[in-house]
Coordinates of C-alpha atoms in Angstrom, one line a residue:
Chain E
G461 CA -15.1 -9.2 -4.5
E462 CA -13.2 -11.9 -2.7
D463 CA -14.8 -15.2 -1.9
V464 CA -13.4 -18.5 -0.8
E465 CA -15.4 -21.7 -1.2
Q466 CA -15.0 -25.2 0.2
S467 CA -17.0 -28.4 0.3
L468 CA -18.6 -28.7 3.7
F469 CA -17.9 -32.3 4.6
L470 CA -15.5 -35.2 3.9
S471 CA -15.4 -38.6 5.4
V472 CA -12.5 -41.0 5.1
R473 CA -11.2 -44.2 6.7
E474 CA -8.1 -44.2 8.8
G475 CA -5.0 -44.8 6.7
D476 CA -6.5 -43.3 3.5
S477 CA -5.5 -40.0 2.0
S478 CA -7.8 -37.1 2.4
V479 CA -8.1 -34.3 -0.2
I480 CA -9.8 -31.1 0.8
N481 CA -10.5 -28.6 -2.0
C482 CA -10.9 -24.9 -2.1
T483 CA -11.6 -22.3 -4.8
Y484 CA -10.9 -18.6 -4.4
T485 CA -11.8 -15.6 -6.6
D486 CA -9.2 -13.0 -5.8
S487 CA -6.4 -13.8 -8.2
S488 CA -4.2 -11.2 -6.6
S489 CA -4.0 -13.0 -3.3
T490 CA -0.5 -13.2 -2.0
Y491 CA -0.6 -16.1 0.3
L492 CA -3.1 -19.0 0.6
Y493 CA -3.4 -20.8 3.9
W494 CA -4.8 -23.9 5.5
Y495 CA -6.0 -23.8 9.1
K496 CA -7.2 -26.5 11.3
Q497 CA -9.9 -26.1 14.0
E498 CA -10.4 -28.9 16.5
P499 CA -13.6 -29.0 18.6
G500 CA -13.7 -26.2 21.2
A501 CA -10.3 -24.9 20.1
G502 CA -9.0 -21.9 18.2
L503 CA -7.5 -22.1 14.7
Q504 CA -4.1 -23.6 14.1
L505 CA -2.0 -22.7 11.0
L506 CA -1.2 -26.0 9.2
T507 CA 0.6 -24.7 6.2
Y508 CA 0.6 -21.9 3.6
I509 CA 1.7 -21.4 0.0
F510 CA 2.9 -18.4 -1.8
S511 CA 0.9 -17.5 -4.9
N512 CA 3.8 -18.1 -7.2
M513 CA 4.3 -21.7 -6.1
D514 CA 2.5 -24.8 -7.5
M515 CA 3.1 -27.2 -4.7
K516 CA 4.4 -27.4 -1.1
Q517 CA 5.0 -30.5 0.9
D518 CA 5.3 -30.6 4.7
Q519 CA 5.5 -34.1 6.1
R520 CA 2.0 -35.7 5.6
L521 CA 0.6 -32.5 4.1
T522 CA 0.8 -31.5 0.4
V523 CA -0.7 -28.3 -0.9
L524 CA -1.4 -27.9 -4.6
L525 CA -2.1 -24.6 -6.2
N526 CA -3.6 -24.1 -9.6
K527 CA -3.5 -20.4 -10.1
K528 CA -5.2 -20.5 -13.5
D529 CA -8.3 -22.2 -12.1
K530 CA -7.9 -20.5 -8.7
H531 CA -8.0 -23.9 -7.0
L532 CA -6.2 -24.9 -3.9
S533 CA -6.1 -28.3 -2.3
L534 CA -4.8 -29.9 0.8
R535 CA -3.8 -33.6 0.8
I536 CA -3.3 -35.4 4.1
A537 CA -1.5 -38.7 3.6
D538 CA -2.2 -41.6 6.0
T539 CA -5.1 -39.8 7.6
Q540 CA -5.4 -40.5 11.4
T541 CA -8.4 -40.2 13.7
G542 CA -6.6 -37.2 15.3
D543 CA -6.9 -35.4 11.9
S544 CA -10.7 -35.2 12.4
A545 CA -11.4 -31.4 12.6
I546 CA -12.6 -28.5 10.5
Y547 CA -10.2 -27.3 7.9
F548 CA -10.3 -23.7 6.6
C549 CA -8.8 -22.4 3.5
A550 CA -7.9 -18.7 3.7
E551 CA -6.3 -16.0 1.6
T552 CA -4.8 -12.6 2.2
P553 CA -5.6 -9.7 -0.1
P554 CA -2.5 -7.9 -1.4
G555 CA -1.3 -5.1 0.9
Y556 CA -3.0 -6.6 3.9
S557 CA -2.3 -9.2 6.5
T558 CA -6.0 -10.0 7.2
L559 CA -7.5 -13.3 6.4
T560 CA -10.5 -14.2 4.3
F561 CA -11.7 -17.6 5.2
G562 CA -13.8 -20.2 3.5
K563 CA -16.7 -21.8 5.4
G564 CA -14.6 -24.8 6.4
T565 CA -14.6 -28.5 5.5
M566 CA -15.4 -30.9 8.3
L567 CA -13.1 -34.0 8.0
L568 CA -14.3 -37.1 9.8
V569 CA -11.9 -39.9 10.0
S570 CA -13.3 -43.3 11.0
P571 CA -11.3 -46.2 12.3
Chain M
D301 CA -1.2 -23.3 23.5
S302 CA -0.8 -20.4 21.1
G303 CA 0.2 -17.9 23.7
V304 CA -2.9 -15.7 23.0
T305 CA -5.4 -15.5 25.8
Q306 CA -9.0 -14.4 25.7
T307 CA -11.4 -13.8 28.4
P308 CA -14.1 -14.7 29.2
K309 CA -14.4 -18.1 27.7
H310 CA -18.2 -18.0 27.7
L311 CA -20.6 -15.1 28.0
I312 CA -24.4 -15.2 28.1
T313 CA -26.3 -11.9 28.0
A314 CA -29.6 -10.5 26.9
T315 CA -30.5 -8.5 23.8
G316 CA -29.8 -4.8 24.1
Q317 CA -26.9 -5.3 26.5
R318 CA -23.3 -4.4 26.0
V319 CA -20.3 -6.7 26.6
T320 CA -16.5 -6.4 26.4
L321 CA -14.3 -9.2 25.2
R322 CA -10.6 -9.1 26.1
C323 CA -7.5 -10.4 24.3
S324 CA -3.9 -10.5 25.3
P325 CA -1.5 -11.2 22.4
R326 CA 1.6 -13.3 22.4
S327 CA 4.6 -11.7 24.0
G328 CA 6.3 -9.5 21.4
D329 CA 3.3 -9.4 18.9
L330 CA 2.2 -5.9 18.0
S331 CA -0.8 -6.8 15.8
V332 CA -4.1 -8.0 17.1
Y333 CA -7.0 -9.2 14.9
W334 CA -10.6 -9.9 15.8
Y335 CA -12.7 -12.5 13.9
Q336 CA -16.3 -13.6 14.3
Q337 CA -17.3 -17.2 13.7
S338 CA -21.0 -17.8 13.3
L339 CA -23.0 -20.6 11.7
D340 CA -24.5 -18.5 8.9
Q341 CA -21.6 -16.1 8.2
G342 CA -18.6 -18.5 8.8
L343 CA -15.4 -16.9 10.0
Q344 CA -15.2 -13.2 9.2
F345 CA -12.5 -10.7 9.9
L346 CA -13.7 -7.7 11.9
I347 CA -10.8 -5.4 12.7
Q348 CA -7.0 -5.2 13.1
Y349 CA -4.9 -3.1 15.4
Y350 CA -1.2 -2.6 15.2
N351 CA 0.7 -1.0 18.0
G352 CA -2.4 0.8 19.3
E353 CA -3.6 2.1 15.9
E354 CA -6.4 0.7 13.8
R355 CA -4.8 -0.9 10.8
A356 CA -7.6 -2.6 8.8
K357 CA -11.3 -2.9 9.0
G358 CA -13.5 -5.7 7.8
N359 CA -17.2 -6.6 8.3
I360 CA -17.5 -4.9 11.6
L361 CA -20.9 -3.5 12.6
E362 CA -21.2 0.1 13.8
R363 CA -22.5 -1.3 17.2
F364 CA -19.1 -2.9 17.6
S365 CA -15.8 -1.2 18.5
A366 CA -12.4 -2.1 19.5
Q367 CA -9.2 -0.7 20.8
Q368 CA -5.7 -1.7 21.6
F369 CA -4.1 -0.4 24.8
P370 CA -0.4 0.7 25.4
D371 CA 0.3 -2.7 26.9
L372 CA -1.0 -4.2 23.6
H373 CA -3.9 -6.0 25.0
S374 CA -7.1 -5.4 23.0
E375 CA -10.8 -5.2 23.8
L376 CA -13.8 -5.7 21.5
N377 CA -16.9 -3.9 22.7
L378 CA -20.3 -5.1 21.4
S379 CA -23.3 -3.0 22.2
S380 CA -27.1 -3.1 21.6
L381 CA -26.7 -6.8 21.3
E382 CA -29.0 -8.8 19.0
L383 CA -29.7 -12.5 18.8
G384 CA -27.7 -12.6 15.6
D385 CA -24.6 -11.5 17.4
S386 CA -24.3 -14.9 19.1
A387 CA -21.1 -16.3 17.8
L388 CA -17.5 -17.3 18.7
Y389 CA -15.2 -14.4 18.7
F390 CA -11.5 -15.0 18.1
C391 CA -8.6 -12.9 18.7
A392 CA -5.3 -13.5 16.8
S393 CA -1.9 -11.8 17.1
S394 CA 1.1 -11.5 14.9
V395 CA 4.5 -9.9 15.0
G396 CA 3.8 -7.1 12.6
T397 CA 1.6 -6.0 9.8
G398 CA 3.1 -8.2 7.1
L399 CA 2.3 -11.8 6.2
D400 CA 3.5 -13.1 9.6
E401 CA 1.7 -16.1 11.0
Q402 CA -1.3 -15.3 13.0
Y403 CA -1.7 -17.1 16.3
F404 CA -5.3 -17.6 17.4
G405 CA -6.7 -17.5 20.9
P406 CA -9.2 -20.1 22.1
G407 CA -12.1 -17.7 21.5
T408 CA -15.0 -16.3 23.5
R409 CA -18.4 -17.8 22.9
L410 CA -21.1 -15.2 23.2
T411 CA -24.7 -16.2 23.5
V412 CA -27.3 -13.5 23.3
T413 CA -30.8 -14.5 24.6

């Protein structure tokens, strides 16, 4: 079966880099995603990576994919207090467009 | 603002009751997805509709049902409510059935007392 796991909490200081990790079990996943949820808000797609890629960079965000270890990470450079939120890793099973989410990592950025 | 609207924002009801949650997708989006977010289960996919037809089913209880209307808005019906149904229910929409970006609404918070 499919399962996505994340650490629950990460605390960093403003200006530092944050790295949020995720492991998944469905090796046939097509796309892997990172979503952000701010308090009282819905989910916002941050970035995604196709399963045949190793890395994707988008401004302050870097996604690394290790397909052999089924490990996905999101690095946020120069983390700001506005980055404080819950970050969800998600995958799509092949042939579907539905999302399987991890439990989310709460990122707390202190000044 | 994602362009996806959900009503109501909050709903408080008693066990055994039935409620209807409503979602209007972004203009032009044909797919609607429902997700449930609870403390113990996390964020789980419930069901997807595409252009009025059920497309995919996830961990949706038999007490729950959904439909998508000709104007593409969708309703999620929850009946015989239990305390454990208390959760945040999100609707998302996308253009089609492929790997298009899903845009999430702000959610409906359901509290069952």
